[in-house]
Amino acid sequence: MAYCGIGGGDATEQKKWDQELSLYRAARAQGVQPDGTKGHQVEAALRASEAAGAAYGSDFNVALPKGVEAA
């Protein structure tokens, strides 16, 4: 059986898109504000949050490692 999503997309693309949005929603639920909804953007924001010990967001664009202060 063929899958025809919005605009003629396929099931693989739809699943990838759904997965990225799910990851974005999970990050937002943790208080993290990624720079976009793409998987690599969300994962980068989650890594920055973990490194800084605080939620990445519009008030800090680059998280510094723990113990390092901005100059």
mmCIF file of N, CA, C and O in Angstrom, residues 4-64:
data_model
loop_
_atom_site.group_PDB
_atom_site.id
_atom_site.type_symbol
_atom_site.label_atom_id
_atom_site.label_comp_id
_atom_site.label_asym_id
_atom_site.label_seq_id
_atom_site.Cartn_x
_atom_site.Cartn_y
_atom_site.Cartn_z
ATOM 1 N N CYS A 4 0.656 8.513 0.803
ATOM 2 C CA CYS A 4 0.715 9.815 0.143
ATOM 3 C C CYS A 4 0.357 10.881 1.172
ATOM 4 O O CYS A 4 -0.809 11.097 1.482
ATOM 5 N N GLY A 5 1.383 11.508 1.730
ATOM 6 C CA GLY A 5 1.153 12.547 2.727
ATOM 7 C C GLY A 5 0.834 13.870 2.069
ATOM 8 O O GLY A 5 0.634 13.965 0.867
ATOM 9 N N ILE A 6 0.832 14.902 2.864
ATOM 10 C CA ILE A 6 0.562 16.249 2.356
ATOM 11 C C ILE A 6 1.629 16.602 1.318
ATOM 12 O O ILE A 6 2.810 16.456 1.565
ATOM 13 N N GLY A 7 1.208 17.027 0.174
ATOM 14 C CA GLY A 7 2.140 17.396 -0.883
ATOM 15 C C GLY A 7 2.808 16.206 -1.547
ATOM 16 O O GLY A 7 3.814 16.354 -2.216
ATOM 17 N N GLY A 8 2.273 14.998 -1.348
ATOM 18 C CA GLY A 8 2.824 13.812 -1.999
ATOM 19 C C GLY A 8 4.038 13.224 -1.314
ATOM 20 O O GLY A 8 4.796 12.496 -1.932
ATOM 21 N N GLY A 9 4.262 13.522 -0.039
ATOM 22 C CA GLY A 9 5.402 12.993 0.697
ATOM 23 C C GLY A 9 5.298 11.497 0.925
ATOM 24 O O GLY A 9 4.287 10.871 0.620
ATOM 25 N N ASP A 10 6.369 10.908 1.432
ATOM 26 C CA ASP A 10 6.330 9.481 1.724
ATOM 27 C C ASP A 10 6.377 9.235 3.225
ATOM 28 O O ASP A 10 6.609 10.139 4.016
ATOM 29 N N ALA A 11 6.158 7.988 3.618
ATOM 30 C CA ALA A 11 6.074 7.636 5.035
ATOM 31 C C ALA A 11 7.393 7.873 5.754
ATOM 32 O O ALA A 11 7.405 8.267 6.920
ATOM 33 N N THR A 12 8.518 7.644 5.095
ATOM 34 C CA THR A 12 9.825 7.827 5.733
ATOM 35 C C THR A 12 10.031 9.286 6.119
ATOM 36 O O THR A 12 10.462 9.580 7.238
ATOM 37 N N GLU A 13 9.754 10.188 5.214
ATOM 38 C CA GLU A 13 9.897 11.615 5.508
ATOM 39 C C GLU A 13 8.935 12.047 6.609
ATOM 40 O O GLU A 13 9.284 12.852 7.472
ATOM 41 N N GLN A 14 7.731 11.526 6.585
ATOM 42 C CA GLN A 14 6.738 11.866 7.604
ATOM 43 C C GLN A 14 7.196 11.405 8.983
ATOM 44 O O GLN A 14 7.095 12.134 9.961
ATOM 45 N N LYS A 15 7.729 10.186 9.056
ATOM 46 C CA LYS A 15 8.216 9.655 10.339
ATOM 47 C C LYS A 15 9.385 10.484 10.859
ATOM 48 O O LYS A 15 9.476 10.763 12.056
ATOM 49 N N LYS A 16 10.308 10.893 9.962
ATOM 50 C CA LYS A 16 11.437 11.714 10.371
ATOM 51 C C LYS A 16 10.955 13.054 10.917
ATOM 52 O O LYS A 16 11.434 13.525 11.954
ATOM 53 N N TRP A 17 10.013 13.659 10.219
ATOM 54 C CA TRP A 17 9.466 14.946 10.645
ATOM 55 C C TRP A 17 8.765 14.816 11.998
ATOM 56 O O TRP A 17 8.966 15.640 12.891
ATOM 57 N N ASP A 18 7.952 13.769 12.155
ATOM 58 C CA ASP A 18 7.261 13.538 13.425
ATOM 59 C C ASP A 18 8.252 13.329 14.563
ATOM 60 O O ASP A 18 8.051 13.840 15.676
ATOM 61 N N GLN A 19 9.338 12.600 14.303
ATOM 62 C CA GLN A 19 10.347 12.343 15.325
ATOM 63 C C GLN A 19 11.048 13.639 15.738
ATOM 64 O O GLN A 19 11.275 13.875 16.927
ATOM 65 N N GLU A 20 11.374 14.482 14.762
ATOM 66 C CA GLU A 20 12.020 15.762 15.083
ATOM 67 C C GLU A 20 11.106 16.652 15.919
ATOM 68 O O GLU A 20 11.550 17.277 16.877
ATOM 69 N N LEU A 21 9.837 16.703 15.566
ATOM 70 C CA LEU A 21 8.903 17.531 16.329
ATOM 71 C C LEU A 21 8.689 16.976 17.730
ATOM 72 O O LEU A 21 8.536 17.732 18.688
ATOM 73 N N SER A 22 8.699 15.657 17.864
ATOM 74 C CA SER A 22 8.563 15.042 19.184
ATOM 75 C C SER A 22 9.764 15.398 20.059
ATOM 76 O O SER A 22 9.612 15.731 21.245
ATOM 77 N N LEU A 23 10.963 15.347 19.488
ATOM 78 C CA LEU A 23 12.174 15.719 20.227
ATOM 79 C C LEU A 23 12.118 17.192 20.627
ATOM 80 O O LEU A 23 12.466 17.558 21.744
ATOM 81 N N TYR A 24 11.642 18.047 19.720
ATOM 82 C CA TYR A 24 11.509 19.473 20.014
ATOM 83 C C TYR A 24 10.524 19.701 21.166
ATOM 84 O O TYR A 24 10.804 20.454 22.092
ATOM 85 N N ARG A 25 9.380 19.028 21.109
ATOM 86 C CA ARG A 25 8.381 19.170 22.188
ATOM 87 C C ARG A 25 8.956 18.718 23.529
ATOM 88 O O ARG A 25 8.722 19.360 24.554
ATOM 89 N N ALA A 26 9.722 17.634 23.525
ATOM 90 C CA ALA A 26 10.324 17.142 24.767
ATOM 91 C C ALA A 26 11.326 18.156 25.315
ATOM 92 O O ALA A 26 11.375 18.405 26.529
ATOM 93 N N ALA A 27 12.117 18.770 24.439
ATOM 94 C CA ALA A 27 13.075 19.784 24.878
ATOM 95 C C ALA A 27 12.347 20.987 25.460
ATOM 96 O O ALA A 27 12.730 21.520 26.507
ATOM 97 N N ARG A 28 11.292 21.447 24.808
ATOM 98 C CA ARG A 28 10.522 22.597 25.299
ATOM 99 C C ARG A 28 9.893 22.281 26.655
ATOM 100 O O ARG A 28 9.818 23.148 27.519
ATOM 101 N N ALA A 29 9.463 21.045 26.851
ATOM 102 C CA ALA A 29 8.872 20.654 28.137
ATOM 103 C C ALA A 29 9.900 20.740 29.259
ATOM 104 O O ALA A 29 9.541 20.937 30.424
ATOM 105 N N GLN A 30 11.186 20.632 28.914
ATOM 106 C CA GLN A 30 12.264 20.747 29.900
ATOM 107 C C GLN A 30 12.713 22.190 30.099
ATOM 108 O O GLN A 30 13.607 22.466 30.879
ATOM 109 N N GLY A 31 12.113 23.117 29.353
ATOM 110 C CA GLY A 31 12.467 24.520 29.467
ATOM 111 C C GLY A 31 13.542 24.960 28.490
ATOM 112 O O GLY A 31 13.985 26.100 28.521
ATOM 113 N N VAL A 32 13.974 24.068 27.630
ATOM 114 C CA VAL A 32 15.017 24.368 26.646
ATOM 115 C C VAL A 32 14.364 25.014 25.426
ATOM 116 O O VAL A 32 13.311 24.579 24.973
ATOM 117 N N GLN A 33 14.985 26.081 24.892
ATOM 118 C CA GLN A 33 14.475 26.764 23.691
ATOM 119 C C GLN A 33 15.499 26.596 22.573
ATOM 120 O O GLN A 33 16.398 27.407 22.419
ATOM 121 N N PRO A 34 15.358 25.521 21.772
ATOM 122 C CA PRO A 34 16.296 25.310 20.665
ATOM 123 C C PRO A 34 16.196 26.426 19.626
ATOM 124 O O PRO A 34 15.206 27.153 19.559
ATOM 125 N N ASP A 35 17.234 26.538 18.785
ATOM 126 C CA ASP A 35 17.253 27.547 17.731
ATOM 127 C C ASP A 35 16.338 27.185 16.568
ATOM 128 O O ASP A 35 16.128 28.004 15.682
ATOM 129 N N GLY A 36 15.814 25.979 16.552
ATOM 130 C CA GLY A 36 14.908 25.533 15.497
ATOM 131 C C GLY A 36 14.348 24.174 15.837
ATOM 132 O O GLY A 36 14.609 23.628 16.911
ATOM 133 N N THR A 37 13.578 23.605 14.923
ATOM 134 C CA THR A 37 12.932 22.321 15.179
ATOM 135 C C THR A 37 13.679 21.141 14.573
ATOM 136 O O THR A 37 13.295 20.001 14.798
ATOM 137 N N LYS A 38 14.730 21.386 13.809
ATOM 138 C CA LYS A 38 15.501 20.296 13.209
ATOM 139 C C LYS A 38 16.221 19.523 14.305
ATOM 140 O O LYS A 38 16.650 20.088 15.315
ATOM 141 N N GLY A 39 16.377 18.240 14.092
ATOM 142 C CA GLY A 39 16.994 17.371 15.083
ATOM 143 C C GLY A 39 18.348 17.845 15.569
ATOM 144 O O GLY A 39 18.620 17.864 16.772
ATOM 145 N N HIS A 40 19.217 18.263 14.643
ATOM 146 C CA HIS A 40 20.557 18.705 15.045
ATOM 147 C C HIS A 40 20.501 19.973 15.890
ATOM 148 O O HIS A 40 21.318 20.157 16.795
ATOM 149 N N GLN A 41 19.530 20.843 15.654
ATOM 150 C CA GLN A 41 19.389 22.070 16.444
ATOM 151 C C GLN A 41 18.907 21.749 17.860
ATOM 152 O O GLN A 41 19.391 22.327 18.838
ATOM 153 N N VAL A 42 17.965 20.831 17.957
ATOM 154 C CA VAL A 42 17.433 20.449 19.268
ATOM 155 C C VAL A 42 18.503 19.728 20.075
ATOM 156 O O VAL A 42 18.710 20.019 21.257
ATOM 157 N N GLU A 43 19.220 18.810 19.434
ATOM 158 C CA GLU A 43 20.262 18.064 20.139
ATOM 159 C C GLU A 43 21.387 18.985 20.609
ATOM 160 O O GLU A 43 21.907 18.823 21.718
ATOM 161 N N ALA A 44 21.744 19.982 19.805
ATOM 162 C CA ALA A 44 22.777 20.944 20.213
ATOM 163 C C ALA A 44 22.320 21.745 21.433
ATOM 164 O O ALA A 44 23.101 21.980 22.358
ATOM 165 N N ALA A 45 21.065 22.150 21.450
ATOM 166 C CA ALA A 45 20.534 22.899 22.596
ATOM 167 C C ALA A 45 20.498 22.031 23.844
ATOM 168 O O ALA A 45 20.798 22.505 24.942
ATOM 169 N N LEU A 46 20.149 20.762 23.689
ATOM 170 C CA LEU A 46 20.136 19.858 24.843
ATOM 171 C C LEU A 46 21.549 19.632 25.372
ATOM 172 O O LEU A 46 21.758 19.621 26.593
ATOM 173 N N ARG A 47 22.538 19.478 24.478
ATOM 174 C CA ARG A 47 23.933 19.314 24.912
ATOM 175 C C ARG A 47 24.429 20.576 25.621
ATOM 176 O O ARG A 47 25.103 20.496 26.653
ATOM 177 N N ALA A 48 24.099 21.751 25.086
ATOM 178 C CA ALA A 48 24.517 23.012 25.710
ATOM 179 C C ALA A 48 23.885 23.159 27.085
ATOM 180 O O ALA A 48 24.542 23.612 28.023
ATOM 181 N N SER A 49 22.641 22.760 27.215
ATOM 182 C CA SER A 49 21.956 22.831 28.508
ATOM 183 C C SER A 49 22.622 21.922 29.523
ATOM 184 O O SER A 49 22.834 22.306 30.677
ATOM 185 N N GLU A 50 22.965 20.723 29.086
ATOM 186 C CA GLU A 50 23.618 19.760 29.978
ATOM 187 C C GLU A 50 24.985 20.284 30.421
ATOM 188 O O GLU A 50 25.334 20.205 31.593
ATOM 189 N N ALA A 51 25.736 20.840 29.488
ATOM 190 C CA ALA A 51 27.072 21.349 29.815
ATOM 191 C C ALA A 51 27.014 22.527 30.777
ATOM 192 O O ALA A 51 27.866 22.667 31.650
ATOM 193 N N ALA A 52 26.001 23.371 30.624
ATOM 194 C CA ALA A 52 25.898 24.576 31.450
ATOM 195 C C ALA A 52 25.159 24.336 32.756
ATOM 196 O O ALA A 52 25.246 25.130 33.678
ATOM 197 N N GLY A 53 24.400 23.263 32.810
ATOM 198 C CA GLY A 53 23.597 23.019 33.997
ATOM 199 C C GLY A 53 22.384 23.927 34.059
ATOM 200 O O GLY A 53 21.813 24.136 35.123
ATOM 201 N N ALA A 54 22.010 24.515 32.930
ATOM 202 C CA ALA A 54 20.849 25.408 32.848
ATOM 203 C C ALA A 54 20.217 25.244 31.477
ATOM 204 O O ALA A 54 20.872 24.806 30.533
ATOM 205 N N ALA A 55 18.950 25.595 31.381
ATOM 206 C CA ALA A 55 18.225 25.441 30.125
ATOM 207 C C ALA A 55 18.717 26.428 29.078
ATOM 208 O O ALA A 55 18.775 27.628 29.319
ATOM 209 N N TYR A 56 19.081 25.911 27.918
ATOM 210 C CA TYR A 56 19.484 26.738 26.775
ATOM 211 C C TYR A 56 18.271 27.516 26.304
ATOM 212 O O TYR A 56 17.167 27.011 26.281
ATOM 213 N N GLY A 57 18.473 28.761 25.932
ATOM 214 C CA GLY A 57 17.350 29.555 25.466
ATOM 215 C C GLY A 57 17.795 30.878 24.901
ATOM 216 O O GLY A 57 18.984 31.130 24.717
ATOM 217 N N SER A 58 16.835 31.727 24.655
ATOM 218 C CA SER A 58 17.117 33.012 24.036
ATOM 219 C C SER A 58 17.968 33.909 24.933
ATOM 220 O O SER A 58 18.634 34.814 24.442
ATOM 221 N N ASP A 59 17.978 33.658 26.243
ATOM 222 C CA ASP A 59 18.767 34.502 27.132
ATOM 223 C C ASP A 59 20.232 34.075 27.206
ATOM 224 O O ASP A 59 21.059 34.804 27.704
ATOM 225 N N PHE A 60 20.553 32.901 26.722
ATOM 226 C CA PHE A 60 21.970 32.549 26.540
ATOM 227 C C PHE A 60 22.087 31.694 25.299
ATOM 228 O O PHE A 60 21.452 30.690 25.149
ATOM 229 N N ASN A 61 22.881 32.192 24.347
ATOM 230 C CA ASN A 61 23.007 31.521 23.058
ATOM 231 C C ASN A 61 24.129 30.493 23.033
ATOM 232 O O ASN A 61 24.096 29.579 22.244
ATOM 233 N N VAL A 62 25.129 30.669 23.888
ATOM 234 C CA VAL A 62 26.222 29.719 23.934
ATOM 235 C C VAL A 62 26.472 29.367 25.396
ATOM 236 O O VAL A 62 26.711 30.236 26.212
ATOM 237 N N ALA A 63 26.401 28.102 25.680
ATOM 238 C CA ALA A 63 26.641 27.654 27.044
ATOM 239 C C ALA A 63 28.144 27.407 27.221
ATOM 240 O O ALA A 63 28.772 26.779 26.389
ATOM 241 N N LEU A 64 28.698 27.945 28.286
ATOM 242 C CA LEU A 64 30.092 27.723 28.594
ATOM 243 C C LEU A 64 30.212 26.497 29.490
ATOM 244 O O LEU A 64 29.292 26.187 30.246
#
